[in-house]
Amino acid sequence: MIYLDHHATTPPSRAVMEAMTTVMSGTWANASSQHAPGQAAKRALADARATVARVLGCKPAEVIFTSGATEANHLAVRGLLAAVPAGRRRVVFSAVEHAGHLKLARELASAGVPVDFLPVRPDGRLDLGAAASLIGPDVAVVSLIAAQNETGVLMPVAQVAALAAAAGVHLHVDATQWVGKLPFDFAEWGADAVSLSAHKFNGPKGVGALLLRQGVGICPVVPGSQERHRRGGTENLPAIAGMAAALSQLGDVNAEAARQSALRDRVERALSAALPEVHLWGAEVPRLPGVSFLRVGCWPADVLLQRLERLGFAASPGAACSSSGSAPSQALTAMGVPGDEALCAIRLSLGRTTSSAEVDALVAALPTLRSLLPAGHAQAA
Ligand code: PMP
């Protein structure tokens, strides 16, 4: 099976597995214990933190290890909201946040927190004019996805950071899909808090981090003495060591991005040639290198995906976390795409392990895919 779902998750690299095994068999003690094995675990934790900080351009004390990006997102929004003065209560999310994060937005709204959404344009880009009018002095936190997980469209982090700074508002950025795919430097981004997740860059699942600018106050969501009292719970050292190994292996991110976008462009050219009714979303604006979010006429996503799987390719209808139901993509809905078209969306996402030979195989399979599709859905409704 050729794996074309790297935005859902990525395979852990050999170095990641080795780093995790080393910790599990050697430094498995509790990093908070005072005895010698505990102190060895504490040193391993500090080493991993130093590596994460070096690669991501922050200070070790600015790294809060979490169970992944969902938790980091919660900690950022709830934790910053709880720590700011009572005059600032409003929270602003982009309308194209990850589905799990939009759930948090709705949960806050139903608990009585004033919540606003930053709209996007039909091409997927953020509407900066609307952002300027929605980010004001009563806002506690602005939460912005850096790169949309389905369309791959990049958001104007620097411009929103400037708006947030002018209004004295905390900016949280969900960089889960960005880190590992494009160059990232926390010190340069101008955000107070940034979420990331190791399994999106060939690290293990169930581990991530919230980078929190030094001096910014936050209330823990899960209280405890670990992580400088900002996140309780014994640190998952094997996973943290795996994440550090994945980050130290990133190498030349620009070169890898160029390689993936060349492969992606080849896929898109071949798709348009074999299936002229293909429609791509986000293709006209800056987006992540390896992703194509598309529909083929109005063939329902599940039909297309079954046929692709029969031909040996694993892809998805969009975010794995929201793909079990038949609700249209919230990102497409925010872009004004009608529900029937959005239900035809599939996402092909390439990654670091995608080879040119795999893309050749996909390109070669497209004429067969066309012959496998039932007649009658060629045109969008
Ligand atoms: N944010 C974005 C943009 C994501 O793509 C994902 C994962 N699909 C998450 C958050 C959630 O990450 P995790 O699986 O680490 O909780």
mmCIF file of C-alpha atoms in Angstrom, residues 77-78 80-92 113-114 134-142 163-171 192:
data_model
loop_
_atom_site.group_PDB
_atom_site.id
_atom_site.type_symbol
_atom_site.label_atom_id
_atom_site.label_comp_id
_atom_site.label_asym_id
_atom_site.label_seq_id
_atom_site.Cartn_x
_atom_site.Cartn_y
_atom_site.Cartn_z
ATOM 1 C CA VAL A 77 -6.314 29.024 25.022
ATOM 2 C CA ARG A 78 -7.685 28.041 28.411
ATOM 3 C CA LEU A 80 -3.852 32.192 28.738
ATOM 4 C CA LEU A 81 -7.513 33.154 29.098
ATOM 5 C CA ALA A 82 -7.449 32.262 32.796
ATOM 6 C CA ALA A 83 -4.255 34.242 33.369
ATOM 7 C CA VAL A 84 -5.182 37.607 31.815
ATOM 8 C CA PRO A 85 -7.007 40.460 33.599
ATOM 9 C CA ALA A 86 -10.803 40.154 33.826
ATOM 10 C CA GLY A 87 -11.375 43.028 31.343
ATOM 11 C CA ARG A 88 -10.139 40.816 28.535
ATOM 12 C CA ARG A 89 -12.582 37.934 28.067
ATOM 13 C CA ARG A 90 -13.106 37.557 24.317
ATOM 14 C CA VAL A 91 -11.338 34.764 22.413
ATOM 15 C CA VAL A 92 -10.813 34.932 18.664
ATOM 16 C CA VAL A 113 -17.103 33.123 26.864
ATOM 17 C CA PRO A 114 -17.504 35.624 23.991
ATOM 18 C CA LEU A 134 -12.096 41.671 15.352
ATOM 19 C CA ILE A 135 -8.832 41.927 17.330
ATOM 20 C CA GLY A 136 -9.412 44.598 19.974
ATOM 21 C CA PRO A 137 -8.542 45.528 23.560
ATOM 22 C CA ASP A 138 -11.209 43.241 25.092
ATOM 23 C CA VAL A 139 -9.606 40.140 23.527
ATOM 24 C CA ALA A 140 -7.624 37.746 25.727
ATOM 25 C CA VAL A 141 -6.283 35.342 23.106
ATOM 26 C CA VAL A 142 -6.189 35.043 19.321
ATOM 27 C CA LEU A 163 -2.385 43.141 15.048
ATOM 28 C CA ALA A 164 -2.274 41.188 18.307
ATOM 29 C CA ALA A 165 0.738 43.136 19.587
ATOM 30 C CA ALA A 166 -0.926 46.470 18.760
ATOM 31 C CA ALA A 167 -3.988 45.433 20.807
ATOM 32 C CA GLY A 168 -1.905 43.920 23.630
ATOM 33 C CA VAL A 169 -3.475 40.507 22.929
ATOM 34 C CA HIS A 170 -1.853 37.088 23.328
ATOM 35 C CA LEU A 171 -1.350 35.243 20.056
ATOM 36 C CA ASP A 192 3.309 34.109 22.657
#
